[in-house]
Amino acid sequence: MRPSIADARSIALQLLIFLAADDERMERFLALTGTNPGEIRALADNAGFCRALLEHVCSDEPLLVAFAAAENCDPQRVVAACVALGGTGFE
């Protein structure tokens, strides 16, 4: 079952917290997306940014599995959240 847009955004924000808890993971996300750390607060509610977060994790299986384990959820739910926001689920 595909999560609602609100649920998908919630998963993306959980992912942002997960990435921010690890400097290496966060730096990699910022480098790959070209996002400035100072922009994150303003972008956090943006659907495109949420989709980028989910696309990022879905394109890196070890990261996807680590996030899903940390959140005690099925990785397919994360992929479904990405699709719900208009992403492909995989880059």
mmCIF file of N, CA, C and O in Angstrom:
data_model
loop_
_atom_site.group_PDB
_atom_site.id
_atom_site.type_symbol
_atom_site.label_atom_id
_atom_site.label_comp_id
_atom_site.label_asym_id
_atom_site.label_seq_id
_atom_site.Cartn_x
_atom_site.Cartn_y
_atom_site.Cartn_z
ATOM 1 N N MET A 1 0.833 -1.182 0.000
ATOM 2 C CA MET A 1 0.000 0.000 0.000
ATOM 3 C C MET A 1 0.879 1.247 0.000
ATOM 4 O O MET A 1 1.807 1.367 0.788
ATOM 5 N N ARG A 2 0.577 2.167 -0.887
ATOM 6 C CA ARG A 2 1.353 3.391 -1.006
ATOM 7 C C ARG A 2 1.003 4.334 0.139
ATOM 8 O O ARG A 2 -0.167 4.559 0.421
ATOM 9 N N PRO A 3 2.028 4.897 0.789
ATOM 10 C CA PRO A 3 1.741 5.857 1.863
ATOM 11 C C PRO A 3 1.154 7.147 1.293
ATOM 12 O O PRO A 3 1.350 7.481 0.131
ATOM 13 N N SER A 4 0.431 7.860 2.138
ATOM 14 C CA SER A 4 -0.097 9.162 1.732
ATOM 15 C C SER A 4 1.063 10.136 1.532
ATOM 16 O O SER A 4 2.191 9.873 1.967
ATOM 17 N N ILE A 5 0.786 11.248 0.909
ATOM 18 C CA ILE A 5 1.800 12.297 0.725
ATOM 19 C C ILE A 5 2.335 12.738 2.088
ATOM 20 O O ILE A 5 3.543 12.900 2.265
ATOM 21 N N ALA A 6 1.452 12.924 3.054
ATOM 22 C CA ALA A 6 1.873 13.349 4.395
ATOM 23 C C ALA A 6 2.781 12.294 5.031
ATOM 24 O O ALA A 6 3.802 12.634 5.642
ATOM 25 N N ASP A 7 2.426 11.021 4.884
ATOM 26 C CA ASP A 7 3.266 9.952 5.437
ATOM 27 C C ASP A 7 4.613 9.896 4.722
ATOM 28 O O ASP A 7 5.645 9.685 5.355
ATOM 29 N N ALA A 8 4.604 10.090 3.407
ATOM 30 C CA ALA A 8 5.848 10.076 2.641
ATOM 31 C C ALA A 8 6.770 11.213 3.082
ATOM 32 O O ALA A 8 7.975 11.022 3.249
ATOM 33 N N ARG A 9 6.193 12.385 3.298
ATOM 34 C CA ARG A 9 7.003 13.518 3.782
ATOM 35 C C ARG A 9 7.536 13.250 5.187
ATOM 36 O O ARG A 9 8.663 13.616 5.507
ATOM 37 N N SER A 10 6.739 12.602 6.009
ATOM 38 C CA SER A 10 7.182 12.252 7.354
ATOM 39 C C SER A 10 8.367 11.286 7.301
ATOM 40 O O SER A 10 9.343 11.447 8.043
ATOM 41 N N ILE A 11 8.297 10.316 6.415
ATOM 42 C CA ILE A 11 9.417 9.380 6.248
ATOM 43 C C ILE A 11 10.655 10.131 5.769
ATOM 44 O O ILE A 11 11.764 9.889 6.253
ATOM 45 N N ALA A 12 10.480 11.064 4.844
ATOM 46 C CA ALA A 12 11.611 11.855 4.350
ATOM 47 C C ALA A 12 12.246 12.668 5.472
ATOM 48 O O ALA A 12 13.479 12.755 5.567
ATOM 49 N N LEU A 13 11.430 13.234 6.343
ATOM 50 C CA LEU A 13 11.982 14.020 7.455
ATOM 51 C C LEU A 13 12.687 13.119 8.468
ATOM 52 O O LEU A 13 13.704 13.512 9.045
ATOM 53 N N GLN A 14 12.163 11.914 8.672
ATOM 54 C CA GLN A 14 12.864 10.944 9.523
ATOM 55 C C GLN A 14 14.213 10.606 8.906
ATOM 56 O O GLN A 14 15.214 10.467 9.606
ATOM 57 N N LEU A 15 14.236 10.486 7.585
ATOM 58 C CA LEU A 15 15.484 10.218 6.874
ATOM 59 C C LEU A 15 16.466 11.369 7.054
ATOM 60 O O LEU A 15 17.664 11.141 7.275
ATOM 61 N N LEU A 16 15.981 12.591 6.977
ATOM 62 C CA LEU A 16 16.852 13.746 7.178
ATOM 63 C C LEU A 16 17.493 13.706 8.569
ATOM 64 O O LEU A 16 18.697 13.938 8.709
ATOM 65 N N ILE A 17 16.722 13.374 9.567
ATOM 66 C CA ILE A 17 17.256 13.255 10.931
ATOM 67 C C ILE A 17 18.294 12.139 10.994
ATOM 68 O O ILE A 17 19.357 12.292 11.603
ATOM 69 N N PHE A 18 17.996 11.018 10.337
ATOM 70 C CA PHE A 18 18.924 9.890 10.285
ATOM 71 C C PHE A 18 20.241 10.306 9.624
ATOM 72 O O PHE A 18 21.325 10.009 10.135
ATOM 73 N N LEU A 19 20.165 11.006 8.512
ATOM 74 C CA LEU A 19 21.384 11.453 7.827
ATOM 75 C C LEU A 19 22.156 12.452 8.678
ATOM 76 O O LEU A 19 23.383 12.383 8.774
ATOM 77 N N ALA A 20 21.440 13.381 9.295
ATOM 78 C CA ALA A 20 22.094 14.422 10.091
ATOM 79 C C ALA A 20 22.806 13.865 11.320
ATOM 80 O O ALA A 20 23.737 14.491 11.831
ATOM 81 N N ALA A 21 22.406 12.697 11.762
ATOM 82 C CA ALA A 21 23.034 12.086 12.934
ATOM 83 C C ALA A 21 24.420 11.509 12.613
ATOM 84 O O ALA A 21 25.163 11.152 13.522
ATOM 85 N N ASP A 22 24.763 11.448 11.339
ATOM 86 C CA ASP A 22 26.055 10.892 10.919
ATOM 87 C C ASP A 22 26.696 11.866 9.932
ATOM 88 O O ASP A 22 26.187 12.048 8.823
ATOM 89 N N ASP A 23 27.795 12.487 10.346
ATOM 90 C CA ASP A 23 28.424 13.518 9.512
ATOM 91 C C ASP A 23 28.766 13.016 8.113
ATOM 92 O O ASP A 23 28.549 13.716 7.131
ATOM 93 N N GLU A 24 29.295 11.817 8.013
ATOM 94 C CA GLU A 24 29.700 11.278 6.715
ATOM 95 C C GLU A 24 28.492 11.099 5.789
ATOM 96 O O GLU A 24 28.541 11.470 4.617
ATOM 97 N N ARG A 25 27.423 10.552 6.326
ATOM 98 C CA ARG A 25 26.207 10.376 5.510
ATOM 99 C C ARG A 25 25.643 11.714 5.062
ATOM 100 O O ARG A 25 25.243 11.879 3.914
ATOM 101 N N MET A 26 25.623 12.667 5.982
ATOM 102 C CA MET A 26 25.052 13.981 5.653
ATOM 103 C C MET A 26 25.925 14.702 4.631
ATOM 104 O O MET A 26 25.404 15.294 3.680
ATOM 105 N N GLU A 27 27.225 14.648 4.816
ATOM 106 C CA GLU A 27 28.133 15.303 3.878
ATOM 107 C C GLU A 27 27.995 14.708 2.477
ATOM 108 O O GLU A 27 28.022 15.442 1.487
ATOM 109 N N ARG A 28 27.817 13.401 2.404
ATOM 110 C CA ARG A 28 27.644 12.751 1.101
ATOM 111 C C ARG A 28 26.353 13.238 0.440
ATOM 112 O O ARG A 28 26.338 13.569 -0.742
ATOM 113 N N PHE A 29 25.270 13.289 1.201
ATOM 114 C CA PHE A 29 24.000 13.779 0.650
ATOM 115 C C PHE A 29 24.152 15.209 0.157
ATOM 116 O O PHE A 29 23.731 15.539 -0.962
ATOM 117 N N LEU A 30 24.755 16.063 0.951
ATOM 118 C CA LEU A 30 24.924 17.462 0.572
ATOM 119 C C LEU A 30 25.783 17.591 -0.684
ATOM 120 O O LEU A 30 25.460 18.367 -1.581
ATOM 121 N N ALA A 31 26.850 16.798 -0.755
ATOM 122 C CA ALA A 31 27.740 16.853 -1.914
ATOM 123 C C ALA A 31 27.029 16.373 -3.184
ATOM 124 O O ALA A 31 27.163 16.987 -4.254
ATOM 125 N N LEU A 32 26.270 15.300 -3.074
ATOM 126 C CA LEU A 32 25.590 14.749 -4.252
ATOM 127 C C LEU A 32 24.450 15.636 -4.747
ATOM 128 O O LEU A 32 24.169 15.678 -5.946
ATOM 129 N N THR A 33 23.810 16.339 -3.843
ATOM 130 C CA THR A 33 22.667 17.168 -4.231
ATOM 131 C C THR A 33 23.021 18.627 -4.436
ATOM 132 O O THR A 33 22.215 19.385 -4.977
ATOM 133 N N GLY A 34 24.191 19.029 -3.976
ATOM 134 C CA GLY A 34 24.576 20.419 -4.089
ATOM 135 C C GLY A 34 23.831 21.324 -3.120
ATOM 136 O O GLY A 34 23.788 22.533 -3.296
ATOM 137 N N THR A 35 23.255 20.711 -2.098
ATOM 138 C CA THR A 35 22.499 21.467 -1.102
ATOM 139 C C THR A 35 23.448 22.102 -0.100
ATOM 140 O O THR A 35 24.391 21.475 0.360
ATOM 141 N N ASN A 36 23.180 23.336 0.245
ATOM 142 C CA ASN A 36 23.949 24.055 1.250
ATOM 143 C C ASN A 36 23.350 23.733 2.614
ATOM 144 O O ASN A 36 22.130 23.781 2.778
ATOM 145 N N PRO A 37 24.178 23.414 3.618
ATOM 146 C CA PRO A 37 23.639 23.090 4.945
ATOM 147 C C PRO A 37 22.707 24.167 5.493
ATOM 148 O O PRO A 37 21.734 23.863 6.181
ATOM 149 N N GLY A 38 22.956 25.418 5.173
ATOM 150 C CA GLY A 38 22.122 26.510 5.655
ATOM 151 C C GLY A 38 20.739 26.536 5.023
ATOM 152 O O GLY A 38 19.827 27.192 5.531
ATOM 153 N N GLU A 39 20.552 25.808 3.926
ATOM 154 C CA GLU A 39 19.270 25.792 3.223
ATOM 155 C C GLU A 39 18.319 24.713 3.733
ATOM 156 O O GLU A 39 17.133 24.742 3.420
ATOM 157 N N ILE A 40 18.831 23.781 4.496
ATOM 158 C CA ILE A 40 18.049 22.592 4.852
ATOM 159 C C ILE A 40 16.765 22.933 5.597
ATOM 160 O O ILE A 40 15.706 22.385 5.271
ATOM 161 N N ARG A 41 16.835 23.800 6.556
ATOM 162 C CA ARG A 41 15.621 24.132 7.321
ATOM 163 C C ARG A 41 14.527 24.672 6.403
ATOM 164 O O ARG A 41 13.367 24.273 6.492
ATOM 165 N N ALA A 42 14.894 25.544 5.478
ATOM 166 C CA ALA A 42 13.906 26.109 4.557
ATOM 167 C C ALA A 42 13.401 25.075 3.556
ATOM 168 O O ALA A 42 12.248 25.129 3.137
ATOM 169 N N LEU A 43 14.248 24.134 3.192
ATOM 170 C CA LEU A 43 13.876 23.129 2.200
ATOM 171 C C LEU A 43 13.128 21.937 2.782
ATOM 172 O O LEU A 43 12.478 21.188 2.043
ATOM 173 N N ALA A 44 13.212 21.742 4.079
ATOM 174 C CA ALA A 44 12.677 20.525 4.703
ATOM 175 C C ALA A 44 11.201 20.289 4.416
ATOM 176 O O ALA A 44 10.765 19.133 4.379
ATOM 177 N N ASP A 45 10.438 21.324 4.167
ATOM 178 C CA ASP A 45 9.009 21.151 3.896
ATOM 179 C C ASP A 45 8.696 21.138 2.398
ATOM 180 O O ASP A 45 7.552 21.028 2.003
ATOM 181 N N ASN A 46 9.719 21.208 1.575
ATOM 182 C CA ASN A 46 9.555 21.238 0.130
ATOM 183 C C ASN A 46 9.423 19.816 -0.405
ATOM 184 O O ASN A 46 10.256 18.957 -0.116
ATOM 185 N N ALA A 47 8.390 19.554 -1.190
ATOM 186 C CA ALA A 47 8.143 18.209 -1.720
ATOM 187 C C ALA A 47 9.309 17.711 -2.576
ATOM 188 O O ALA A 47 9.681 16.536 -2.514
ATOM 189 N N GLY A 48 9.902 18.594 -3.355
ATOM 190 C CA GLY A 48 11.046 18.197 -4.187
ATOM 191 C C GLY A 48 12.243 17.791 -3.353
ATOM 192 O O GLY A 48 12.959 16.846 -3.687
ATOM 193 N N PHE A 49 12.472 18.504 -2.269
ATOM 194 C CA PHE A 49 13.576 18.160 -1.377
ATOM 195 C C PHE A 49 13.303 16.823 -0.692
ATOM 196 O O PHE A 49 14.192 15.983 -0.583
ATOM 197 N N CYS A 50 12.070 16.626 -0.253
ATOM 198 C CA CYS A 50 11.709 15.346 0.371
ATOM 199 C C CYS A 50 11.900 14.203 -0.620
ATOM 200 O O CYS A 50 12.416 13.141 -0.269
ATOM 201 N N ARG A 51 11.497 14.433 -1.866
ATOM 202 C CA ARG A 51 11.692 13.418 -2.898
ATOM 203 C C ARG A 51 13.175 13.155 -3.118
ATOM 204 O O ARG A 51 13.596 12.000 -3.246
ATOM 205 N N ALA A 52 13.994 14.205 -3.124
ATOM 206 C CA ALA A 52 15.444 14.035 -3.297
ATOM 207 C C ALA A 52 16.039 13.216 -2.155
ATOM 208 O O ALA A 52 16.914 12.372 -2.383
ATOM 209 N N LEU A 53 15.580 13.452 -0.948
ATOM 210 C CA LEU A 53 16.046 12.657 0.191
ATOM 211 C C LEU A 53 15.726 11.177 -0.017
ATOM 212 O O LEU A 53 16.589 10.305 0.161
ATOM 213 N N LEU A 54 14.494 10.906 -0.411
ATOM 214 C CA LEU A 54 14.067 9.525 -0.594
ATOM 215 C C LEU A 54 14.756 8.881 -1.798
ATOM 216 O O LEU A 54 15.151 7.714 -1.734
ATOM 217 N N GLU A 55 14.930 9.619 -2.878
ATOM 218 C CA GLU A 55 15.661 9.092 -4.038
ATOM 219 C C GLU A 55 17.091 8.754 -3.640
ATOM 220 O O GLU A 55 17.646 7.735 -4.067
ATOM 221 N N HIS A 56 17.675 9.606 -2.832
ATOM 222 C CA HIS A 56 19.052 9.388 -2.376
ATOM 223 C C HIS A 56 19.169 8.067 -1.626
ATOM 224 O O HIS A 56 20.045 7.257 -1.915
ATOM 225 N N VAL A 57 18.287 7.843 -0.672
ATOM 226 C CA VAL A 57 18.385 6.613 0.119
ATOM 227 C C VAL A 57 18.023 5.388 -0.719
ATOM 228 O O VAL A 57 18.607 4.327 -0.554
ATOM 229 N N CYS A 58 17.087 5.536 -1.638
ATOM 230 C CA CYS A 58 16.678 4.397 -2.469
ATOM 231 C C CYS A 58 17.756 4.004 -3.477
ATOM 232 O O CYS A 58 17.772 2.868 -3.948
ATOM 233 N N SER A 59 18.646 4.926 -3.805
ATOM 234 C CA SER A 59 19.708 4.625 -4.759
ATOM 235 C C SER A 59 20.922 3.975 -4.097
ATOM 236 O O SER A 59 21.871 3.611 -4.773
ATOM 237 N N ASP A 60 20.888 3.832 -2.799
ATOM 238 C CA ASP A 60 22.009 3.270 -2.029
ATOM 239 C C ASP A 60 21.458 2.179 -1.116
ATOM 240 O O ASP A 60 21.002 2.461 -0.003
ATOM 241 N N GLU A 61 21.487 0.927 -1.595
ATOM 242 C CA GLU A 61 20.847 -0.159 -0.853
ATOM 243 C C GLU A 61 21.348 -0.306 0.583
ATOM 244 O O GLU A 61 20.525 -0.450 1.496
ATOM 245 N N PRO A 62 22.670 -0.253 0.844
ATOM 246 C CA PRO A 62 23.103 -0.352 2.248
ATOM 247 C C PRO A 62 22.542 0.770 3.116
ATOM 248 O O PRO A 62 22.176 0.546 4.272
ATOM 249 N N LEU A 63 22.456 1.972 2.560
ATOM 250 C CA LEU A 63 21.888 3.095 3.303
ATOM 251 C C LEU A 63 20.398 2.875 3.533
ATOM 252 O O LEU A 63 19.888 3.115 4.631
ATOM 253 N N LEU A 64 19.697 2.395 2.521
ATOM 254 C CA LEU A 64 18.271 2.103 2.639
ATOM 255 C C LEU A 64 18.026 1.072 3.732
ATOM 256 O O LEU A 64 17.154 1.254 4.590
ATOM 257 N N VAL A 65 18.808 0.011 3.728
ATOM 258 C CA VAL A 65 18.652 -1.049 4.731
ATOM 259 C C VAL A 65 18.973 -0.514 6.127
ATOM 260 O O VAL A 65 18.261 -0.809 7.090
ATOM 261 N N ALA A 66 20.021 0.299 6.239
ATOM 262 C CA ALA A 66 20.391 0.871 7.543
ATOM 263 C C ALA A 66 19.298 1.790 8.071
ATOM 264 O O ALA A 66 18.943 1.741 9.254
ATOM 265 N N PHE A 67 18.748 2.630 7.192
ATOM 266 C CA PHE A 67 17.673 3.528 7.606
ATOM 267 C C PHE A 67 16.443 2.733 8.020
ATOM 268 O O PHE A 67 15.847 3.000 9.065
ATOM 269 N N ALA A 68 16.055 1.760 7.217
ATOM 270 C CA ALA A 68 14.874 0.951 7.531
ATOM 271 C C ALA A 68 15.055 0.226 8.858
ATOM 272 O O ALA A 68 14.124 0.156 9.671
ATOM 273 N N ALA A 69 16.243 -0.289 9.099
ATOM 274 C CA ALA A 69 16.506 -0.975 10.371
ATOM 275 C C ALA A 69 16.422 0.006 11.540
ATOM 276 O O ALA A 69 15.849 -0.313 12.587
ATOM 277 N N ALA A 70 16.983 1.194 11.360
ATOM 278 C CA ALA A 70 16.965 2.198 12.432
ATOM 279 C C ALA A 70 15.540 2.647 12.742
ATOM 280 O O ALA A 70 15.214 2.948 13.890
ATOM 281 N N GLU A 71 14.687 2.675 11.723
ATOM 282 C CA GLU A 71 13.301 3.118 11.899
ATOM 283 C C GLU A 71 12.342 1.953 12.111
ATOM 284 O O GLU A 71 11.136 2.165 12.250
ATOM 285 N N ASN A 72 12.893 0.737 12.105
ATOM 286 C CA ASN A 72 12.087 -0.475 12.286
ATOM 287 C C ASN A 72 10.927 -0.522 11.286
ATOM 288 O O ASN A 72 9.761 -0.688 11.660
ATOM 289 N N CYS A 73 11.273 -0.319 10.008
ATOM 290 C CA CYS A 73 10.256 -0.374 8.957
ATOM 291 C C CYS A 73 10.778 -1.186 7.781
ATOM 292 O O CYS A 73 11.974 -1.433 7.654
ATOM 293 N N ASP A 74 9.888 -1.579 6.925
ATOM 294 C CA ASP A 74 10.231 -2.332 5.727
ATOM 295 C C ASP A 74 10.855 -1.377 4.708
ATOM 296 O O ASP A 74 10.287 -0.306 4.446
ATOM 297 N N PRO A 75 11.997 -1.733 4.109
ATOM 298 C CA PRO A 75 12.581 -0.860 3.089
ATOM 299 C C PRO A 75 11.621 -0.554 1.941
ATOM 300 O O PRO A 75 11.681 0.529 1.362
ATOM 301 N N GLN A 76 10.710 -1.474 1.647
ATOM 302 C CA GLN A 76 9.743 -1.231 0.575
ATOM 303 C C GLN A 76 8.820 -0.051 0.911
ATOM 304 O O GLN A 76 8.328 0.617 0.022
ATOM 305 N N ARG A 77 8.595 0.188 2.183
ATOM 306 C CA ARG A 77 7.782 1.346 2.585
ATOM 307 C C ARG A 77 8.502 2.650 2.238
ATOM 308 O O ARG A 77 7.877 3.621 1.828
ATOM 309 N N VAL A 78 9.823 2.648 2.371
ATOM 310 C CA VAL A 78 10.618 3.825 2.017
ATOM 311 C C VAL A 78 10.551 4.041 0.507
ATOM 312 O O VAL A 78 10.361 5.167 0.035
ATOM 313 N N VAL A 79 10.684 2.963 -0.250
ATOM 314 C CA VAL A 79 10.591 3.045 -1.705
ATOM 315 C C VAL A 79 9.199 3.545 -2.103
ATOM 316 O O VAL A 79 9.062 4.413 -2.970
ATOM 317 N N ALA A 80 8.163 3.024 -1.461
ATOM 318 C CA ALA A 80 6.793 3.455 -1.756
ATOM 319 C C ALA A 80 6.607 4.935 -1.435
ATOM 320 O O ALA A 80 5.894 5.648 -2.149
ATOM 321 N N ALA A 81 7.245 5.412 -0.382
ATOM 322 C CA ALA A 81 7.165 6.840 -0.040
ATOM 323 C C ALA A 81 7.806 7.679 -1.132
ATOM 324 O O ALA A 81 7.274 8.736 -1.504
ATOM 325 N N CYS A 82 8.903 7.203 -1.658
ATOM 326 C CA CYS A 82 9.577 7.915 -2.760
ATOM 327 C C CYS A 82 8.648 8.009 -3.969
ATOM 328 O O CYS A 82 8.482 9.075 -4.552
ATOM 329 N N VAL A 83 8.026 6.898 -4.317
ATOM 330 C CA VAL A 83 7.109 6.875 -5.454
ATOM 331 C C VAL A 83 5.904 7.787 -5.192
ATOM 332 O O VAL A 83 5.435 8.488 -6.088
ATOM 333 N N ALA A 84 5.428 7.801 -3.953
ATOM 334 C CA ALA A 84 4.272 8.646 -3.605
ATOM 335 C C ALA A 84 4.570 10.126 -3.841
ATOM 336 O O ALA A 84 3.659 10.902 -4.143
ATOM 337 N N LEU A 85 5.840 10.497 -3.723
ATOM 338 C CA LEU A 85 6.221 11.893 -3.942
ATOM 339 C C LEU A 85 6.675 12.153 -5.386
ATOM 340 O O LEU A 85 7.235 13.203 -5.678
ATOM 341 N N GLY A 86 6.458 11.176 -6.254
ATOM 342 C CA GLY A 86 6.771 11.370 -7.659
ATOM 343 C C GLY A 86 8.120 10.867 -8.088
ATOM 344 O O GLY A 86 8.526 11.053 -9.238
ATOM 345 N N GLY A 87 8.831 10.216 -7.182
ATOM 346 C CA GLY A 87 10.132 9.663 -7.531
ATOM 347 C C GLY A 87 9.987 8.287 -8.150
ATOM 348 O O GLY A 87 8.911 7.698 -8.187
ATOM 349 N N THR A 88 11.087 7.777 -8.633
ATOM 350 C CA THR A 88 11.078 6.453 -9.251
ATOM 351 C C THR A 88 11.304 5.370 -8.230
ATOM 352 O O THR A 88 11.020 4.210 -8.488
ATOM 353 N N GLY A 89 11.858 5.730 -7.094
ATOM 354 C CA GLY A 89 12.211 4.745 -6.087
ATOM 355 C C GLY A 89 13.656 4.307 -6.221
ATOM 356 O O GLY A 89 14.271 3.920 -5.256
ATOM 357 N N PHE A 90 14.173 4.396 -7.426
ATOM 358 C CA PHE A 90 15.574 4.034 -7.681
ATOM 359 C C PHE A 90 16.126 4.964 -8.737
ATOM 360 O O PHE A 90 15.447 5.275 -9.695
ATOM 361 N N GLU A 91 17.376 5.401 -8.527
ATOM 362 C CA GLU A 91 18.009 6.266 -9.528
ATOM 363 C C GLU A 91 18.718 5.409 -10.546
ATOM 364 O O GLU A 91 19.156 4.339 -10.284
#
